[in-house]
Amino acid sequence: MSENLLPLPGDLVAFITEWKPKPGNLVMVLHRVQETYGYIPHEVVVEVSRLLEIPLAKIYGVVTFYHFFSLKKPGKHKIAVCMGTACYLKGGQALLDEIASILQCRAGEVSEDGKFSVDSVRCIGCCGLAPVLTIDGKVYGDLTPAKIAGLIAPFQNES
Amino acid sequence: MKKLTQETLKQLADEKRADANHQALPKYVLVCGGTGCHANTGKEIYDELQKEVEKQGAAGKVKVIMTGCFGFCEQGPIVKVLPHEAFYVHVKVSDAAEIIREDIVGGRVIERLLYKEPGQAVAGKIDDMKFYKKQRRVVLRNCGFIAPEDIAEYIGRDGYAAIAKVIATMKPDDVIEEMKKSGLRGRGGAGFPTWMKWNFCKMQIADQKYMVCNADEGDPGAYMDRSTIEGDPHAVLEGLMIAGFAIGANKGFIYIRAEYPLAIERLEIAMQQAREYGVLGDDILGTGFNFDIEIRLGAGAFVCGEETALLASIEGERGMPRPRPPFPAIKGLWGKPTCVNNVESLASIPYILLNGGEEFAKVGTEKSKGTKVFALTGKIANSGLVEVPMGTTLREIIFDIGGGCKHGKKFKAVQTGGPSGGVLTEAHLDTPIDYDNLIAVGSMMGSGGMIVMDEDDCIVDIVRFYLDFSVDESCGKCAPCRIGGRKLLNILNKIAEGKGEDADVEQIKTIADAMRKASLCALGQTTPNPALSIIRYFNDELLVHIRDKKCPAGKCKKLLSFAIDKTKCIGCGLCAKKCPAGCIAPSSEPPAEGKKRSPYVISASDCLKCGECFSACKFKAVVKG
Ligand SMILES: Cc1cc2nc3c(=O)[nH]c(=O)nc-3n(C[C@H](O)[C@H](O)[C@H](O)COP(=O)(O)O)c2cc1C
Ligand code: SF4
Ligand code: SF4
Ligand code: SF4
Ligand code: FES
Ligand code: FES
């Protein structure tokens, strides 16, 4: 990878330094790493391990336990389809299928051009609008498979 | 801001009371800032209303407030205008100017935006609306009423008066006694009496104790705790503090899902304001009582809602349950006595201490006191957040408040207790809801998710959904849950694919029994519940799947078959164009009399059962069976 992930940005280092003396800091630091990079890059884990003096194996044990943490670089736009109970009943799966057929990218994957990543998530608290999905955090509700193409077109077409 | 004392807190409350109760100005505009509305342009509507107030010179006559969820999320985004109770629904950003011009400045209610009950021509008072009439708001007393981002409004509604009273006039034992009178049982699912848990923890002698708020809310399809925090974060902080006082802890943690950014933000704002006002941190209200709170983020593991797993997660470990005993009250966070309570339990506490346990216990059933918040969702007409007295029947919630199934469909089942609960039927609708009644009928209260299903939903499909969830969320520490859950899911998958056998039913029961008895935590112990409940209540439908290889609701795809009725088919070929498998073609039969083209046929062996042909045919010639 050609990206320069290191050295860690100053505010991340400051965060780690602030949390280092607090017990149970690891999960909070990992949240901050993911917030900074959009995922948890290996190079950064190595640095975190050094700074917090926590073995790499332990960090990976924690990262892989929690669904929220991702070791994979996400697409430029993040699509998250709700598969909570209300959305499931109202056709969440059909939305996922439609997205998969348009983007050739299923839940948990990143599209080939790196433009989209697709995930399924659980109840985002908008069950009244079910079925819902979010694109880059913005919620779209009352969806049908027919509405999907129009919804993602603007993101596909941007250069 | 000068830190408050007991005395100045009272003064501030008096000063703010009128405003917090929407009586200081001629008009108040309340914009729902709950997640449902907020995400759905609610925030933009709020900004636009503020702008219009300035532009149209209405400043000083009206206050625009962004509150928490009003409850009636189905109708969102919602804007309420007080005191005349105009309840505007499905509001658009472009309606903001009109609301200010017509209603606020002009004094004319905007008819077209008003909510009207189905079949009624005029809008009534909010409290008379069917959706609200049978509700009673104790936990949600401020949610949808005050601005959660302004501590002064909370104080104007007697906020922090309970902790002030507790510190000044009560001993920990008095607090526990009051909780005992209230009869409050834990709202996180298990329903353990709160006073007992506190008493247990209080009796421990230790240099450090912790109070923890469980805001993990992992039940997929439930958002009560999230709404409570978003709408009234200070009530949760105050409840946590009172609990800390009672058990002798000076440090609290709030463990909240990272997936709830708005709730986290409102908690952070609330904590910062509470510190500034001197109601959180050292020397609270100048009394010498110290209590501070830290937020810890969850990371998307359902099992972390289980209290011992939650504590492991706060400690920065993999969130795996630990054997109990020792209970957290004896050995909890970092080995110290710890008490874990749910958000809704905590939000009830200021009310109980201020009004007395007896007042709280006036509503409810003999063994379940107070009110319960439910997230009513699924195929229900009025989806939303509802709070009702314990003892309200399922029928009242689903039909009176919820308005029955959407689009006039027939009610089929209701699920409570999430992945740990059961599916209930029409026959249970008159059951008064409380902890014990729900368990008696094979479900449980759970944290408050209530999901309604209609005739189009398949009971096997929904159980597969829950099992899939539980299997995915099993932490894998113990074999009964790890292996048993997977086996149950395989059986259900088999049934849904038309490969079920009669012996499967017994097999489910045997596995369930082993999981219940031998799983380490309640996740594994309760994973079989949805499956058991359908054996109990939907045996006919289950057997149709197993014996006849049919899915009456048409949800289990593998059990579907598509065919073309040649007497109806006109040979237009539309279905063939849409078929992704290319398995529809004209037959070799000659056209029937009066028709120009031969009928089409489906080659069943290649069919993917996608249903495209069924939706495509305009002549209803494609039949699904
Ligand atoms: C798998 C599992 C998930 C749970 N999830 C939650 C949850 O999301 N929120 C919650 O308050 N309690 C949850 N609980 C219950 C907690 O273990 C605990 O009983 C509760 O937080 C205690 O608070 P209460 O006494 O106020 O109800 C869960 C339990 C299990 C076994
Ligand atoms: S019952 Fe399941 S979730 Fe609980 S400890 Fe065992 S494997 Fe983990
Ligand atoms: S769309 Fe209907 S009418 Fe047309 S060919 Fe197919 S089955 Fe026949
Ligand atoms: S269900 Fe789908 S795959 Fe099967 S015949 Fe119809 S369109 Fe073709
Ligand atoms: S289930 Fe999708 S938002 Fe609740
Ligand atoms: S989020 Fe607005 S009414 Fe529930």
PDB file of N, CA, C and O and ligand atoms in Angstrom, chain B residues 185-194 197 214-219 225 302-308 310 324 340-346 420 435 447 521-524 526, ligand 1:
ATOM      1  N   ARG B 185     -38.709  -3.646  39.133  1.00  0.00           N
ATOM      2  CA  ARG B 185     -37.909  -4.806  38.723  1.00  0.00           C
ATOM      3  C   ARG B 185     -37.116  -4.423  37.489  1.00  0.00           C
ATOM      4  O   ARG B 185     -37.567  -3.627  36.670  1.00  0.00           O
ATOM      5  N   GLY B 186     -35.929  -5.001  37.362  1.00  0.00           N
ATOM      6  CA  GLY B 186     -34.999  -4.594  36.306  1.00  0.00           C
ATOM      7  C   GLY B 186     -35.618  -4.645  34.925  1.00  0.00           C
ATOM      8  O   GLY B 186     -36.213  -5.638  34.540  1.00  0.00           O
ATOM      9  N   ARG B 187     -35.464  -3.571  34.196  1.00  0.00           N
ATOM     10  CA  ARG B 187     -36.075  -3.474  32.874  1.00  0.00           C
ATOM     11  C   ARG B 187     -35.191  -4.033  31.756  1.00  0.00           C
ATOM     12  O   ARG B 187     -35.564  -3.985  30.593  1.00  0.00           O
ATOM     13  N   GLY B 188     -34.019  -4.552  32.126  1.00  0.00           N
ATOM     14  CA  GLY B 188     -33.114  -5.088  31.112  1.00  0.00           C
ATOM     15  C   GLY B 188     -33.533  -6.459  30.614  1.00  0.00           C
ATOM     16  O   GLY B 188     -32.949  -6.984  29.678  1.00  0.00           O
ATOM     17  N   GLY B 189     -34.523  -7.054  31.266  1.00  0.00           N
ATOM     18  CA  GLY B 189     -35.004  -8.331  30.766  1.00  0.00           C
ATOM     19  C   GLY B 189     -35.310  -9.336  31.854  1.00  0.00           C
ATOM     20  O   GLY B 189     -36.356  -9.964  31.864  1.00  0.00           O
ATOM     21  N   ALA B 190     -34.401  -9.463  32.804  1.00  0.00           N
ATOM     22  CA  ALA B 190     -34.560 -10.534  33.779  1.00  0.00           C
ATOM     23  C   ALA B 190     -35.587 -10.201  34.853  1.00  0.00           C
ATOM     24  O   ALA B 190     -36.153 -11.095  35.479  1.00  0.00           O
ATOM     25  N   GLY B 191     -35.827  -8.919  35.087  1.00  0.00           N
ATOM     26  CA  GLY B 191     -36.858  -8.529  36.037  1.00  0.00           C
ATOM     27  C   GLY B 191     -36.494  -8.760  37.489  1.00  0.00           C
ATOM     28  O   GLY B 191     -37.355  -8.963  38.345  1.00  0.00           O
ATOM     29  N   PHE B 192     -35.218  -8.688  37.795  1.00  0.00           N
ATOM     30  CA  PHE B 192     -34.772  -8.870  39.180  1.00  0.00           C
ATOM     31  C   PHE B 192     -35.085  -7.603  39.987  1.00  0.00           C
ATOM     32  O   PHE B 192     -34.856  -6.495  39.505  1.00  0.00           O
ATOM     33  N   PRO B 193     -35.617  -7.752  41.212  1.00  0.00           N
ATOM     34  CA  PRO B 193     -35.961  -6.548  41.992  1.00  0.00           C
ATOM     35  C   PRO B 193     -34.732  -5.657  42.202  1.00  0.00           C
ATOM     36  O   PRO B 193     -33.706  -6.108  42.724  1.00  0.00           O
ATOM     37  N   THR B 194     -34.880  -4.415  41.825  1.00  0.00           N
ATOM     38  CA  THR B 194     -33.742  -3.493  41.870  1.00  0.00           C
ATOM     39  C   THR B 194     -33.237  -3.283  43.297  1.00  0.00           C
ATOM     40  O   THR B 194     -32.041  -3.247  43.543  1.00  0.00           O
ATOM     41  N   LYS B 197     -30.886  -6.048  44.462  1.00  0.00           N
ATOM     42  CA  LYS B 197     -29.567  -5.973  43.855  1.00  0.00           C
ATOM     43  C   LYS B 197     -28.727  -4.889  44.531  1.00  0.00           C
ATOM     44  O   LYS B 197     -27.568  -5.092  44.851  1.00  0.00           O
ATOM     45  N   ASN B 214     -26.287  -0.167  31.796  1.00  0.00           N
ATOM     46  CA  ASN B 214     -26.267  -1.036  30.620  1.00  0.00           C
ATOM     47  C   ASN B 214     -27.103  -0.406  29.501  1.00  0.00           C
ATOM     48  O   ASN B 214     -28.325  -0.428  29.534  1.00  0.00           O
ATOM     49  N   ALA B 215     -26.415   0.204  28.546  1.00  0.00           N
ATOM     50  CA  ALA B 215     -27.109   0.822  27.403  1.00  0.00           C
ATOM     51  C   ALA B 215     -26.664   0.131  26.122  1.00  0.00           C
ATOM     52  O   ALA B 215     -26.449   0.754  25.096  1.00  0.00           O
ATOM     53  N   ASP B 216     -26.528  -1.187  26.225  1.00  0.00           N
ATOM     54  CA  ASP B 216     -26.039  -1.926  25.054  1.00  0.00           C
ATOM     55  C   ASP B 216     -27.174  -2.230  24.074  1.00  0.00           C
ATOM     56  O   ASP B 216     -26.949  -2.325  22.874  1.00  0.00           O
ATOM     57  N   GLU B 217     -28.349  -2.395  24.614  1.00  0.00           N
ATOM     58  CA  GLU B 217     -29.563  -2.602  23.792  1.00  0.00           C
ATOM     59  C   GLU B 217     -29.312  -3.384  22.507  1.00  0.00           C
ATOM     60  O   GLU B 217     -29.402  -2.857  21.400  1.00  0.00           O
ATOM     61  N   GLY B 218     -29.014  -4.658  22.679  1.00  0.00           N
ATOM     62  CA  GLY B 218     -28.656  -5.451  21.506  1.00  0.00           C
ATOM     63  C   GLY B 218     -29.821  -6.089  20.772  1.00  0.00           C
ATOM     64  O   GLY B 218     -29.654  -6.569  19.663  1.00  0.00           O
ATOM     65  N   ASP B 219     -31.002  -6.109  21.378  1.00  0.00           N
ATOM     66  CA  ASP B 219     -32.156  -6.730  20.723  1.00  0.00           C
ATOM     67  C   ASP B 219     -32.396  -6.037  19.376  1.00  0.00           C
ATOM     68  O   ASP B 219     -32.636  -4.846  19.339  1.00  0.00           O
ATOM     69  N   ASP B 225     -34.171   2.109  24.927  1.00  0.00           N
ATOM     70  CA  ASP B 225     -33.120   2.707  25.740  1.00  0.00           C
ATOM     71  C   ASP B 225     -32.465   3.856  24.992  1.00  0.00           C
ATOM     72  O   ASP B 225     -32.135   4.896  25.555  1.00  0.00           O
ATOM     73  N   PHE B 302     -23.737  -8.618  20.706  1.00  0.00           N
ATOM     74  CA  PHE B 302     -24.977  -8.740  21.477  1.00  0.00           C
ATOM     75  C   PHE B 302     -24.712  -9.298  22.864  1.00  0.00           C
ATOM     76  O   PHE B 302     -25.303  -8.866  23.848  1.00  0.00           O
ATOM     77  N   VAL B 303     -23.798 -10.253  22.947  1.00  0.00           N
ATOM     78  CA  VAL B 303     -23.561 -10.915  24.229  1.00  0.00           C
ATOM     79  C   VAL B 303     -23.044  -9.924  25.278  1.00  0.00           C
ATOM     80  O   VAL B 303     -23.184 -10.138  26.477  1.00  0.00           O
ATOM     81  N   CYS B 304     -22.474  -8.809  24.838  1.00  0.00           N
ATOM     82  CA  CYS B 304     -21.973  -7.803  25.779  1.00  0.00           C
ATOM     83  C   CYS B 304     -23.092  -7.114  26.550  1.00  0.00           C
ATOM     84  O   CYS B 304     -22.832  -6.345  27.464  1.00  0.00           O
ATOM     85  N   GLY B 305     -24.344  -7.374  26.194  1.00  0.00           N
ATOM     86  CA  GLY B 305     -25.450  -6.892  27.018  1.00  0.00           C
ATOM     87  C   GLY B 305     -25.595  -7.714  28.285  1.00  0.00           C
ATOM     88  O   GLY B 305     -26.161  -7.263  29.269  1.00  0.00           O
ATOM     89  N   GLU B 306     -25.086  -8.915  28.256  1.00  0.00           N
ATOM     90  CA  GLU B 306     -25.101  -9.771  29.446  1.00  0.00           C
ATOM     91  C   GLU B 306     -24.118  -9.170  30.433  1.00  0.00           C
ATOM     92  O   GLU B 306     -23.003  -8.805  30.061  1.00  0.00           O
ATOM     93  N   GLU B 307     -24.510  -9.074  31.700  1.00  0.00           N
ATOM     94  CA  GLU B 307     -23.743  -8.198  32.575  1.00  0.00           C
ATOM     95  C   GLU B 307     -22.286  -8.608  32.801  1.00  0.00           C
ATOM     96  O   GLU B 307     -21.416  -7.746  32.845  1.00  0.00           O
ATOM     97  N   THR B 308     -22.005  -9.877  32.882  1.00  0.00           N
ATOM     98  CA  THR B 308     -20.600 -10.235  33.133  1.00  0.00           C
ATOM     99  C   THR B 308     -19.758 -10.018  31.873  1.00  0.00           C
ATOM    100  O   THR B 308     -18.597  -9.629  31.957  1.00  0.00           O
ATOM    101  N   LEU B 310     -20.422  -7.720  29.692  1.00  0.00           N
ATOM    102  CA  LEU B 310     -20.316  -6.268  29.628  1.00  0.00           C
ATOM    103  C   LEU B 310     -19.131  -5.774  30.464  1.00  0.00           C
ATOM    104  O   LEU B 310     -18.343  -4.929  30.040  1.00  0.00           O
ATOM    105  N   ARG B 324     -21.285 -17.186  36.946  1.00  0.00           N
ATOM    106  CA  ARG B 324     -21.794 -16.554  38.161  1.00  0.00           C
ATOM    107  C   ARG B 324     -22.297 -17.673  39.041  1.00  0.00           C
ATOM    108  O   ARG B 324     -23.008 -18.544  38.518  1.00  0.00           O
ATOM    109  N   VAL B 340     -25.019  -3.531  38.043  1.00  0.00           N
ATOM    110  CA  VAL B 340     -25.362  -3.186  36.665  1.00  0.00           C
ATOM    111  C   VAL B 340     -26.870  -2.993  36.571  1.00  0.00           C
ATOM    112  O   VAL B 340     -27.637  -3.847  36.996  1.00  0.00           O
ATOM    113  N   ASN B 341     -27.281  -1.848  36.045  1.00  0.00           N
ATOM    114  CA  ASN B 341     -28.705  -1.621  35.807  1.00  0.00           C
ATOM    115  C   ASN B 341     -28.948  -1.116  34.399  1.00  0.00           C
ATOM    116  O   ASN B 341     -28.113  -0.444  33.802  1.00  0.00           O
ATOM    117  N   ASN B 342     -30.115  -1.421  33.940  1.00  0.00           N
ATOM    118  CA  ASN B 342     -30.535  -1.024  32.605  1.00  0.00           C
ATOM    119  C   ASN B 342     -30.949   0.467  32.574  1.00  0.00           C
ATOM    120  O   ASN B 342     -31.310   1.049  33.596  1.00  0.00           O
ATOM    121  N   VAL B 343     -30.899   1.042  31.397  1.00  0.00           N
ATOM    122  CA  VAL B 343     -31.231   2.460  31.191  1.00  0.00           C
ATOM    123  C   VAL B 343     -32.632   2.811  31.719  1.00  0.00           C
ATOM    124  O   VAL B 343     -32.820   3.786  32.442  1.00  0.00           O
ATOM    125  N   GLU B 344     -33.591   1.976  31.335  1.00  0.00           N
ATOM    126  CA  GLU B 344     -34.971   2.286  31.714  1.00  0.00           C
ATOM    127  C   GLU B 344     -35.160   2.163  33.227  1.00  0.00           C
ATOM    128  O   GLU B 344     -35.874   2.961  33.836  1.00  0.00           O
ATOM    129  N   SER B 345     -34.503   1.173  33.831  1.00  0.00           N
ATOM    130  CA  SER B 345     -34.561   1.059  35.296  1.00  0.00           C
ATOM    131  C   SER B 345     -34.044   2.354  35.905  1.00  0.00           C
ATOM    132  O   SER B 345     -34.670   2.935  36.794  1.00  0.00           O
ATOM    133  N   LEU B 346     -32.897   2.804  35.413  1.00  0.00           N
ATOM    134  CA  LEU B 346     -32.261   3.989  35.989  1.00  0.00           C
ATOM    135  C   LEU B 346     -33.091   5.248  35.772  1.00  0.00           C
ATOM    136  O   LEU B 346     -33.191   6.096  36.662  1.00  0.00           O
ATOM    137  N   SER B 420     -34.474 -13.919  22.583  1.00  0.00           N
ATOM    138  CA  SER B 420     -34.628 -14.814  23.733  1.00  0.00           C
ATOM    139  C   SER B 420     -36.079 -15.107  24.024  1.00  0.00           C
ATOM    140  O   SER B 420     -36.393 -15.862  24.941  1.00  0.00           O
ATOM    141  N   TYR B 435     -44.094  -9.473  33.910  1.00  0.00           N
ATOM    142  CA  TYR B 435     -42.979 -10.416  33.799  1.00  0.00           C
ATOM    143  C   TYR B 435     -43.458 -11.859  33.863  1.00  0.00           C
ATOM    144  O   TYR B 435     -43.104 -12.693  33.034  1.00  0.00           O
ATOM    145  N   SER B 447     -36.330  -6.709  26.909  1.00  0.00           N
ATOM    146  CA  SER B 447     -36.076  -5.305  27.178  1.00  0.00           C
ATOM    147  C   SER B 447     -37.199  -4.429  26.624  1.00  0.00           C
ATOM    148  O   SER B 447     -37.288  -3.267  26.950  1.00  0.00           O
ATOM    149  N   CYS B 521     -24.414 -18.879  29.861  1.00  0.00           N
ATOM    150  CA  CYS B 521     -25.139 -17.634  30.108  1.00  0.00           C
ATOM    151  C   CYS B 521     -26.516 -17.694  29.475  1.00  0.00           C
ATOM    152  O   CYS B 521     -26.843 -18.617  28.728  1.00  0.00           O
ATOM    153  N   ALA B 522     -27.298 -16.657  29.771  1.00  0.00           N
ATOM    154  CA  ALA B 522     -28.696 -16.651  29.327  1.00  0.00           C
ATOM    155  C   ALA B 522     -28.822 -16.610  27.807  1.00  0.00           C
ATOM    156  O   ALA B 522     -29.858 -16.974  27.273  1.00  0.00           O
ATOM    157  N   LEU B 523     -27.791 -16.196  27.097  1.00  0.00           N
ATOM    158  CA  LEU B 523     -27.907 -16.193  25.641  1.00  0.00           C
ATOM    159  C   LEU B 523     -28.146 -17.615  25.151  1.00  0.00           C
ATOM    160  O   LEU B 523     -29.103 -17.909  24.450  1.00  0.00           O
ATOM    161  N   GLY B 524     -27.266 -18.509  25.556  1.00  0.00           N
ATOM    162  CA  GLY B 524     -27.421 -19.904  25.147  1.00  0.00           C
ATOM    163  C   GLY B 524     -28.665 -20.538  25.738  1.00  0.00           C
ATOM    164  O   GLY B 524     -29.367 -21.301  25.071  1.00  0.00           O
ATOM    165  N   THR B 526     -31.471 -19.218  26.354  1.00  0.00           N
ATOM    166  CA  THR B 526     -32.734 -18.754  25.769  1.00  0.00           C
ATOM    167  C   THR B 526     -32.776 -18.834  24.244  1.00  0.00           C
ATOM    168  O   THR B 526     -33.824 -18.598  23.653  1.00  0.00           O
TER     169      THR B 526
HETATM  170  C1  LIG C   1     -27.443 -12.119  25.867  1.00  0.00           C
HETATM  171  C2  LIG C   1     -27.935 -11.082  26.808  1.00  0.00           C
HETATM  172  C3  LIG C   1     -28.104  -9.781  26.364  1.00  0.00           C
HETATM  173  C4  LIG C   1     -28.542  -8.787  27.217  1.00  0.00           C
HETATM  174  N1  LIG C   1     -28.676  -7.539  26.726  1.00  0.00           N
HETATM  175  C5  LIG C   1     -29.065  -6.555  27.565  1.00  0.00           C
HETATM  176  C6  LIG C   1     -29.175  -5.222  27.087  1.00  0.00           C
HETATM  177  O1  LIG C   1     -28.947  -4.947  25.908  1.00  0.00           O
HETATM  178  N2  LIG C   1     -29.540  -4.260  27.948  1.00  0.00           N
HETATM  179  C7  LIG C   1     -29.800  -4.539  29.268  1.00  0.00           C
HETATM  180  O2  LIG C   1     -30.089  -3.625  30.020  1.00  0.00           O
HETATM  181  N3  LIG C   1     -29.723  -5.784  29.746  1.00  0.00           N
HETATM  182  C8  LIG C   1     -29.353  -6.796  28.930  1.00  0.00           C
HETATM  183  N4  LIG C   1     -29.246  -8.062  29.438  1.00  0.00           N
HETATM  184  C9  LIG C   1     -29.529  -8.269  30.869  1.00  0.00           C
HETATM  185  C10 LIG C   1     -28.315  -7.947  31.727  1.00  0.00           C
HETATM  186  O3  LIG C   1     -27.507  -9.099  31.864  1.00  0.00           O
HETATM  187  C11 LIG C   1     -28.692  -7.490  33.119  1.00  0.00           C
HETATM  188  O4  LIG C   1     -29.594  -8.409  33.656  1.00  0.00           O
HETATM  189  C12 LIG C   1     -29.339  -6.125  33.189  1.00  0.00           C
HETATM  190  O5  LIG C   1     -28.577  -5.156  32.560  1.00  0.00           O
HETATM  191  C13 LIG C   1     -29.525  -5.736  34.620  1.00  0.00           C
HETATM  192  O6  LIG C   1     -30.185  -4.511  34.750  1.00  0.00           O
HETATM  193  P1  LIG C   1     -31.642  -4.408  35.355  1.00  0.00           P
HETATM  194  O7  LIG C   1     -31.653  -5.192  36.641  1.00  0.00           O
HETATM  195  O8  LIG C   1     -31.850  -2.953  35.591  1.00  0.00           O
HETATM  196  O9  LIG C   1     -32.555  -4.980  34.361  1.00  0.00           O
HETATM  197  C14 LIG C   1     -28.830  -9.087  28.562  1.00  0.00           C
HETATM  198  C15 LIG C   1     -28.680 -10.396  29.015  1.00  0.00           C
HETATM  199  C16 LIG C   1     -28.245 -11.383  28.154  1.00  0.00           C
HETATM  200  C17 LIG C   1     -28.095 -12.762  28.665  1.00  0.00           C
END
